[in-house]
mmCIF file of C-alpha atoms in Angstrom:
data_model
loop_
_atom_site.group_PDB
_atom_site.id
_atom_site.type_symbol
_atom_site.label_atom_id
_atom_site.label_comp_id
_atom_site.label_asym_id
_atom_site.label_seq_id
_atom_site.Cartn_x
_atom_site.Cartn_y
_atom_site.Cartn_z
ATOM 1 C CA UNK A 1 49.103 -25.494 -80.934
ATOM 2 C CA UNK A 2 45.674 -26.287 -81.284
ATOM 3 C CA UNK A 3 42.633 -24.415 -79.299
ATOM 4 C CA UNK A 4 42.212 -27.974 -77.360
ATOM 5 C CA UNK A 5 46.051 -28.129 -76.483
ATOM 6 C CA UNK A 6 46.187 -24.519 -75.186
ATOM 7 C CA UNK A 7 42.891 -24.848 -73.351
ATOM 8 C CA UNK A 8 43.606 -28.626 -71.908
ATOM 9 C CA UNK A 9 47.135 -27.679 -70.238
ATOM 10 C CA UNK A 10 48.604 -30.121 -67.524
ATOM 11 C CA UNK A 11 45.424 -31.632 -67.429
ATOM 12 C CA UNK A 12 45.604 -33.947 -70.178
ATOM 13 C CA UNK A 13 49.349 -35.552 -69.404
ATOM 14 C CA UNK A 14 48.580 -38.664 -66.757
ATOM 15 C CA UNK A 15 51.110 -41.189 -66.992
ATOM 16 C CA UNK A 16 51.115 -44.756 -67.903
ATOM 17 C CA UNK A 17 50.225 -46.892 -64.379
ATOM 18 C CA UNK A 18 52.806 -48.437 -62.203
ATOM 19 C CA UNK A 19 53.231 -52.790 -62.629
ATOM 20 C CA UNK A 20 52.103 -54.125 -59.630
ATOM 21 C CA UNK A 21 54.756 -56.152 -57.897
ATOM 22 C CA UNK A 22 53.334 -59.402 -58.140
ATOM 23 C CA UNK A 23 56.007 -61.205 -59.931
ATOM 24 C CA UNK A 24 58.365 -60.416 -56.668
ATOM 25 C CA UNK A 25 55.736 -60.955 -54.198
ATOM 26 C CA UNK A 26 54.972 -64.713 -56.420
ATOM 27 C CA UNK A 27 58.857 -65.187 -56.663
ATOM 28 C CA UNK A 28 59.574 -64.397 -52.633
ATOM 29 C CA UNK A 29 56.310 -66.095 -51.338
ATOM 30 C CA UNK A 30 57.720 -69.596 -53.419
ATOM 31 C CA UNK A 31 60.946 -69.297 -52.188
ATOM 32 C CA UNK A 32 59.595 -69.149 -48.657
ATOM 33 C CA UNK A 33 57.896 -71.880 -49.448
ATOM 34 C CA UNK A 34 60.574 -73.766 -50.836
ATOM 35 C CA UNK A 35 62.997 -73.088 -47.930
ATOM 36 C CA UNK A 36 60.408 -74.429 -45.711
ATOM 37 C CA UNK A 37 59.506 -78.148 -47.514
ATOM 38 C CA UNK A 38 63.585 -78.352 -47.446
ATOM 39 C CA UNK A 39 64.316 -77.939 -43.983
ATOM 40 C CA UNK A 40 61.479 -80.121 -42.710
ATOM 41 C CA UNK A 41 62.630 -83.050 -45.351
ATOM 42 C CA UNK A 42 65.715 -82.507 -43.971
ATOM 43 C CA UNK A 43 64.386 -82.923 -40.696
ATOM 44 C CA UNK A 44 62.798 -86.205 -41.268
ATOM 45 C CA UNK A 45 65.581 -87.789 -42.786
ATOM 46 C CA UNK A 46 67.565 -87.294 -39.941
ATOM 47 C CA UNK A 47 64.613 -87.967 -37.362
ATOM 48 C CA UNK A 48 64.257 -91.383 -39.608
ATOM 49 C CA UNK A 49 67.980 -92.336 -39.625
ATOM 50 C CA UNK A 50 67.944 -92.218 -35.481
ATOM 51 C CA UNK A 51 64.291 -94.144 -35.416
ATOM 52 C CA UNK A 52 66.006 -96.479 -37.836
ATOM 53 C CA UNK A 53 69.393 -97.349 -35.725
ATOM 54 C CA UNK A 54 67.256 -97.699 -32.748
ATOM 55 C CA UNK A 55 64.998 -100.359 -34.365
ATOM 56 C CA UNK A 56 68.178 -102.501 -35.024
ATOM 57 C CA UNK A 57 70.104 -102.084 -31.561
ATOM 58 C CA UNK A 58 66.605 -103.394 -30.259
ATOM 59 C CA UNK A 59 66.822 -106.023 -32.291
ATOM 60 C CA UNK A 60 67.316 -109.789 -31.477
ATOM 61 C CA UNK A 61 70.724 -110.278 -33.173
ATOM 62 C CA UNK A 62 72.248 -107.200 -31.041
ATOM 63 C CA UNK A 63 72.106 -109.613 -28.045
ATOM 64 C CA UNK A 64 73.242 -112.897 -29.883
ATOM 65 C CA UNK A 65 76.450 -110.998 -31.928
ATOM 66 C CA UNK A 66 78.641 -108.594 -30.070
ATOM 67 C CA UNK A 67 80.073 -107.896 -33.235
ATOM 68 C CA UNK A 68 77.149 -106.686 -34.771
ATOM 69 C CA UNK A 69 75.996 -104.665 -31.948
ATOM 70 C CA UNK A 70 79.078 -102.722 -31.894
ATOM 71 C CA UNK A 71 78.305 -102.215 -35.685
ATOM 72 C CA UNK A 72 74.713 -100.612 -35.025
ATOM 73 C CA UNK A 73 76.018 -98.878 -31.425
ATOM 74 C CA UNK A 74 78.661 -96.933 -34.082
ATOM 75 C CA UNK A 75 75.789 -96.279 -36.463
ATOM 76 C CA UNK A 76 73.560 -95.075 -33.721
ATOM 77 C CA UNK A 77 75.919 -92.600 -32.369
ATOM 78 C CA UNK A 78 76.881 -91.205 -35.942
ATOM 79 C CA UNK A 79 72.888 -90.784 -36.907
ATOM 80 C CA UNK A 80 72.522 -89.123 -33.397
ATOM 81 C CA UNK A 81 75.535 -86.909 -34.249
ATOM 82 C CA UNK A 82 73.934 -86.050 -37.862
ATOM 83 C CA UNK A 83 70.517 -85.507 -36.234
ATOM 84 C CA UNK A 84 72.061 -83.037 -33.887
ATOM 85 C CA UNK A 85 73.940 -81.324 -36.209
ATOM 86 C CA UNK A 86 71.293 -81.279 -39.219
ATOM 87 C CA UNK A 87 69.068 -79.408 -36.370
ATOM 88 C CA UNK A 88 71.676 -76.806 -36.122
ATOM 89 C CA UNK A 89 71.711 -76.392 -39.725
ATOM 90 C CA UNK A 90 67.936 -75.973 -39.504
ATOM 91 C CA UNK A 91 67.483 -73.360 -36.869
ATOM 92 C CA UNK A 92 69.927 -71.178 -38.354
ATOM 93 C CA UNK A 93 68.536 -71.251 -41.825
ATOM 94 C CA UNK A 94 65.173 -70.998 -40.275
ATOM 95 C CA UNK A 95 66.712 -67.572 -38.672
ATOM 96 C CA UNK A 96 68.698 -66.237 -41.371
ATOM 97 C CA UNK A 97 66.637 -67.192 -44.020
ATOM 98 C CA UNK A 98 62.942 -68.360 -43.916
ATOM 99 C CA UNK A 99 62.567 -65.637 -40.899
ATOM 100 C CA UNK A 100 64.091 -62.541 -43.138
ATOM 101 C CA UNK A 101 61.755 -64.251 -46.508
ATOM 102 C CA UNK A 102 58.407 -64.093 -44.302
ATOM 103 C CA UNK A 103 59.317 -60.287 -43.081
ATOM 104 C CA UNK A 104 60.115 -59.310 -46.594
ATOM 105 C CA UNK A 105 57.013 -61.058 -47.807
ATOM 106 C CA UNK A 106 54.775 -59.133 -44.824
ATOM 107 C CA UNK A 107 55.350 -55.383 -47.102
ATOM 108 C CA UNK A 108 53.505 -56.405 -49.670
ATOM 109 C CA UNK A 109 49.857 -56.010 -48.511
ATOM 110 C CA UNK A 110 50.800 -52.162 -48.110
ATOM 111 C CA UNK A 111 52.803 -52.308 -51.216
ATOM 112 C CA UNK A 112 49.692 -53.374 -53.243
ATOM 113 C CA UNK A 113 47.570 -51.456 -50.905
ATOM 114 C CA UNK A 114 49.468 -48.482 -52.254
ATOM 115 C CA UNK A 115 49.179 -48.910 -55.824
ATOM 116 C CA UNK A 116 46.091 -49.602 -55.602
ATOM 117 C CA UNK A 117 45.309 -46.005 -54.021
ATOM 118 C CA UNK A 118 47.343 -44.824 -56.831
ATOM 119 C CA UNK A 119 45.318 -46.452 -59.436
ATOM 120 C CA UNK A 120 42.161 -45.538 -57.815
ATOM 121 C CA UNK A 121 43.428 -42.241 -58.129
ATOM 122 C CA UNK A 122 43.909 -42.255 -61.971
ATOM 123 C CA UNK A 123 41.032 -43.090 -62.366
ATOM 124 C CA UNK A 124 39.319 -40.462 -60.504
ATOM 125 C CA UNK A 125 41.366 -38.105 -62.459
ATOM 126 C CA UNK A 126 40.918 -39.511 -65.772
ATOM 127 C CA UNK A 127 37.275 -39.134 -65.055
ATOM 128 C CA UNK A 128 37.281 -35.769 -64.102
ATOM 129 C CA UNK A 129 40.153 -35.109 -66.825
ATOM 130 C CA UNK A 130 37.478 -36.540 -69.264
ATOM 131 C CA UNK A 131 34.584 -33.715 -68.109
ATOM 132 C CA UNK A 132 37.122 -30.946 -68.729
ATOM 133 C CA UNK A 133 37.588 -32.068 -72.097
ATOM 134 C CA UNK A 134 34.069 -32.202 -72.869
ATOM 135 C CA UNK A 135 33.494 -28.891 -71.986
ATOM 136 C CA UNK A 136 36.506 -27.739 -73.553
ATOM 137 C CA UNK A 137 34.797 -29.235 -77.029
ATOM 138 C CA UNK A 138 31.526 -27.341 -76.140
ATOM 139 C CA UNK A 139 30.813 -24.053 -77.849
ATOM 140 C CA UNK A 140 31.717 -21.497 -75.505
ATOM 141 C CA UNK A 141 28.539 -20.185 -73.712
ATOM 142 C CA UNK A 142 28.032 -18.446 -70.778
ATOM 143 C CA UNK A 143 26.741 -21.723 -68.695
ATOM 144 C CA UNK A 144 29.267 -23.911 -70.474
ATOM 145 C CA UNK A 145 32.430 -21.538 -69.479
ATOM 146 C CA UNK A 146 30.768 -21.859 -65.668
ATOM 147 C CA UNK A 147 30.773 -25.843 -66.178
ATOM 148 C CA UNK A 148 34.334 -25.601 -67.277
ATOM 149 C CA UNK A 149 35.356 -23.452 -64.694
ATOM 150 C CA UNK A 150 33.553 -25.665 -62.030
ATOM 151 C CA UNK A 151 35.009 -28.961 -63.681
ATOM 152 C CA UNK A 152 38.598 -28.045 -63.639
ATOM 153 C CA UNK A 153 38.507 -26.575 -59.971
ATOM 154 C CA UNK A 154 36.883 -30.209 -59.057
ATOM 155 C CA UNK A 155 40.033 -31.564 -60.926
ATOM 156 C CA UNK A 156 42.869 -29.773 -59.450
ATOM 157 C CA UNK A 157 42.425 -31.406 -56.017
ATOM 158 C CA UNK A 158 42.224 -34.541 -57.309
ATOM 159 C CA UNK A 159 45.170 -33.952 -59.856
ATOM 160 C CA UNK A 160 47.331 -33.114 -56.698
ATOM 161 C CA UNK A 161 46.280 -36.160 -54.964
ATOM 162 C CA UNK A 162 47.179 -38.410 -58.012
ATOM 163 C CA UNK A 163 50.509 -36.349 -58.919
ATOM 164 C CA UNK A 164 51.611 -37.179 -54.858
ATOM 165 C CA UNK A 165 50.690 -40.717 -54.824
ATOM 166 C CA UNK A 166 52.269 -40.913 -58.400
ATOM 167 C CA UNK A 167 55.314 -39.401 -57.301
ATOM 168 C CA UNK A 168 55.760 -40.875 -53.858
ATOM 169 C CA UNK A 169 55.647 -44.867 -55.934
ATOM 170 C CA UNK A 170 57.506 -43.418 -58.616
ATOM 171 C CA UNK A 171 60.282 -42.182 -56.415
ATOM 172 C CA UNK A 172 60.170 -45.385 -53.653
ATOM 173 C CA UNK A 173 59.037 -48.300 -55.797
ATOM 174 C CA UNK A 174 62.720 -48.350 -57.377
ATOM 175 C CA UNK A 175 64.413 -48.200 -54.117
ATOM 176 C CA UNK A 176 62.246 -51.040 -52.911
ATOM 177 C CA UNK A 177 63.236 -53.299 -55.882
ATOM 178 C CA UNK A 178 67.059 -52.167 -55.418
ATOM 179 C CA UNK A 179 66.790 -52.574 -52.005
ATOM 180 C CA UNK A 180 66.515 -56.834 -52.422
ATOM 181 C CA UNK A 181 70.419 -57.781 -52.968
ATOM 182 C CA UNK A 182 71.262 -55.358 -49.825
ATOM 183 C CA UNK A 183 68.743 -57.218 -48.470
ATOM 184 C CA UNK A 184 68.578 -60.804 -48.973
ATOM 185 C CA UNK A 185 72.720 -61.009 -49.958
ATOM 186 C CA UNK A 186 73.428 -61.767 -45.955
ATOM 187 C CA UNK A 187 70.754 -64.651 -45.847
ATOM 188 C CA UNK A 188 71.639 -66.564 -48.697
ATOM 189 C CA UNK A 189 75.757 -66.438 -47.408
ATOM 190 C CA UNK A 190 74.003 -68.147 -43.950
ATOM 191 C CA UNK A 191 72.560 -70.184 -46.343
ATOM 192 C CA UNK A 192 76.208 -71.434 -47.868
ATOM 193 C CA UNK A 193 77.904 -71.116 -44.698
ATOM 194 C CA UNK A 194 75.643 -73.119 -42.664
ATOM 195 C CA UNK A 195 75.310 -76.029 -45.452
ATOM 196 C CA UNK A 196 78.676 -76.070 -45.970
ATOM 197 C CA UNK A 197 79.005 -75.933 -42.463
ATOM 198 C CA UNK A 198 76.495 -79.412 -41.640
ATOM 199 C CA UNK A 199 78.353 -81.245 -44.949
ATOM 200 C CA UNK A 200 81.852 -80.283 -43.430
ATOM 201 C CA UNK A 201 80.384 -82.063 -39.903
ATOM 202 C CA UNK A 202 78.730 -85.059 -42.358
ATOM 203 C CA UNK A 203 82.542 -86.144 -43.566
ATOM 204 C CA UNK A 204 83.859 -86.154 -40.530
ATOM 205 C CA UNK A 205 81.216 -88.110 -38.670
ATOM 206 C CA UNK A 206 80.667 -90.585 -41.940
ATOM 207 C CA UNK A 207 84.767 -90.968 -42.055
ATOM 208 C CA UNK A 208 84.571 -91.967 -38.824
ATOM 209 C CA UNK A 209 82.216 -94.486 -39.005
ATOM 210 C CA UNK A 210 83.763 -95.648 -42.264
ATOM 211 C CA UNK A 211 86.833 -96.115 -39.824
ATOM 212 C CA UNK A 212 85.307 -98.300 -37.430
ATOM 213 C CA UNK A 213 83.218 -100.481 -39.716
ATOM 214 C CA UNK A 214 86.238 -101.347 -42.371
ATOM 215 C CA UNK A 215 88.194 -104.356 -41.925
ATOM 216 C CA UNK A 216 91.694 -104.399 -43.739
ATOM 217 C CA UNK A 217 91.911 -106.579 -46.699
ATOM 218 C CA UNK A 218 87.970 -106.476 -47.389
ATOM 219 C CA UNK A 219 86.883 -104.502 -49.874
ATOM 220 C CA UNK A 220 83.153 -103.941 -50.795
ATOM 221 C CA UNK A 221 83.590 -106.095 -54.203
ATOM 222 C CA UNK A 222 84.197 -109.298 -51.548
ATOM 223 C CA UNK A 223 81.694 -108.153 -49.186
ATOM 224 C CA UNK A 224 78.853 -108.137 -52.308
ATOM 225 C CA UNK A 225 79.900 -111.674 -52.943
ATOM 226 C CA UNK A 226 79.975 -112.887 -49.614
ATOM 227 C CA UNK A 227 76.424 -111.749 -49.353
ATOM 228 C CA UNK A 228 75.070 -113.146 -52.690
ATOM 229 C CA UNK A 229 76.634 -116.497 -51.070
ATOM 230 C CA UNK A 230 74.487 -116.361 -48.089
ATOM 231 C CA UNK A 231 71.633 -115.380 -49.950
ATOM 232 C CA UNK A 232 71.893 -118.300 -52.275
ATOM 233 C CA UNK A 233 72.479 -120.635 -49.260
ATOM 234 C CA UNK A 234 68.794 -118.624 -48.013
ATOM 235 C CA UNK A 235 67.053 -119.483 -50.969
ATOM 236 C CA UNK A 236 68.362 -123.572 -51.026
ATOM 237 C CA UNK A 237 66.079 -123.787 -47.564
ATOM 238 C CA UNK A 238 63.070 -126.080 -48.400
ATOM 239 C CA UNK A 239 60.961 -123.591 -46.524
ATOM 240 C CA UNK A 240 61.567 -120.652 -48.638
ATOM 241 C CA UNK A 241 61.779 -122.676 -52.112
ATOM 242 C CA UNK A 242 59.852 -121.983 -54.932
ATOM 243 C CA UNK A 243 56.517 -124.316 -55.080
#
């Protein structure tokens, strides 16, 4: 082993830096994210089903056909029923999910806070590493063996420091990244069981609704031409004619 080797020791072995954990911060922050645009759309297209069934039972032809108010009175009940319901759905994945997501989310700052010490750290060492070394390739006076002396004392503290900060990510940082199935595994099952829960709710309430709006012996094939006959006798009016 070279005079260098022997003289530079521990010294001169600093490990490669930790990743930050920005791809898993990125990755949870969107998903957050994500979760939350969901739910609200979900929101509103229940919120607009209910607005829409109460514009038609407040329409005219609700008082003139019994009939057709019946009709809308079913579909304003079973838009009710799904707004209900798809609120349900909502708060739980807002407490099982998007909740657990914005704590997860909230470790990061130290996380990075962390590394960042321990990167600060290295460098502060790799500095002080660096004056050892140029010493070490000094010829070997009296006032340069004092330097060296003096340098390497300043680096020990700071090579503990580094080697504890090193050691403390080294040894936690894995557990943190293992730690996200144990995790996040019970939210995404609320997840399932709570949608499969609201689309389980949707059949029945839809199937019911299908059962009170069918008449026997009329399928949809006979209601699309019954319609394109009214529409044609709607377009024969002088008053909507083409000029």
């Amino acid at each position: 082993m070279g005079r260098k080797g022997v003289e530079a020791g521990w010294w001169c072995q600093v490990p490669k830096p930790v990743p930050l954990p920005c791809r898993l911060e990125e990755q949870t922050r969107r998903l957050q994210k994500d979760m939350k645009k969901s739910t609200d759309a979900d929101l509103a297209m229940s919120k607009s089903a209910v607005k829409i069934s109460l514009d038609l039972l407040s329409n005219p032809l609700c008082e003139q056909d019994q009939d057709f108010l019946n009709m809308v009175t079913a579909l304003d009940t079973a838009m009710k029923r799904m707004d209900a319901f798809n609120q349900e759905k909502v708060n739980q994945i807002q407490k099982t999910v998007i909740e657990p997501l914005k704590k997860f989310g909230s470790v990061f700052p130290s996380l990075n806070m962390a590394v960042k010490r321990r990167e600060q750290a290295l460098q502060d060492y790799r500095r002080l590493q660096a004056k050892v070394e140029k010493y070490e390739e000094k010829e070997k006076t009296g006032p340069v063996l004092a330097k060296l002396h003096q340098a390497r004392e300043e680096l020990r503290p700071v090579r503990e420091d580094f080697e504890a900060k090193n050691k403390q990510l080294l040894d936690e940082m894995p557990r943190f990244y293992n730690s996200r199935l144990d995790y996040f595994q019970p939210s995404f099952e609320s997840l399932i069981r709570a949608q499969v829960g609201y689309y389980s709710e949707m059949q029945k309430i839809f199937g019911d609704l299908t059962q009170q709006l069918d008449q026997p012996g009329h399928p949809d094939e006979l209601r699309e031409r019954e319609n394109e006959a009214r529409l044609s006798e709607l377009r024969a009016l002088s008053i909507v004619a083409d000029d």
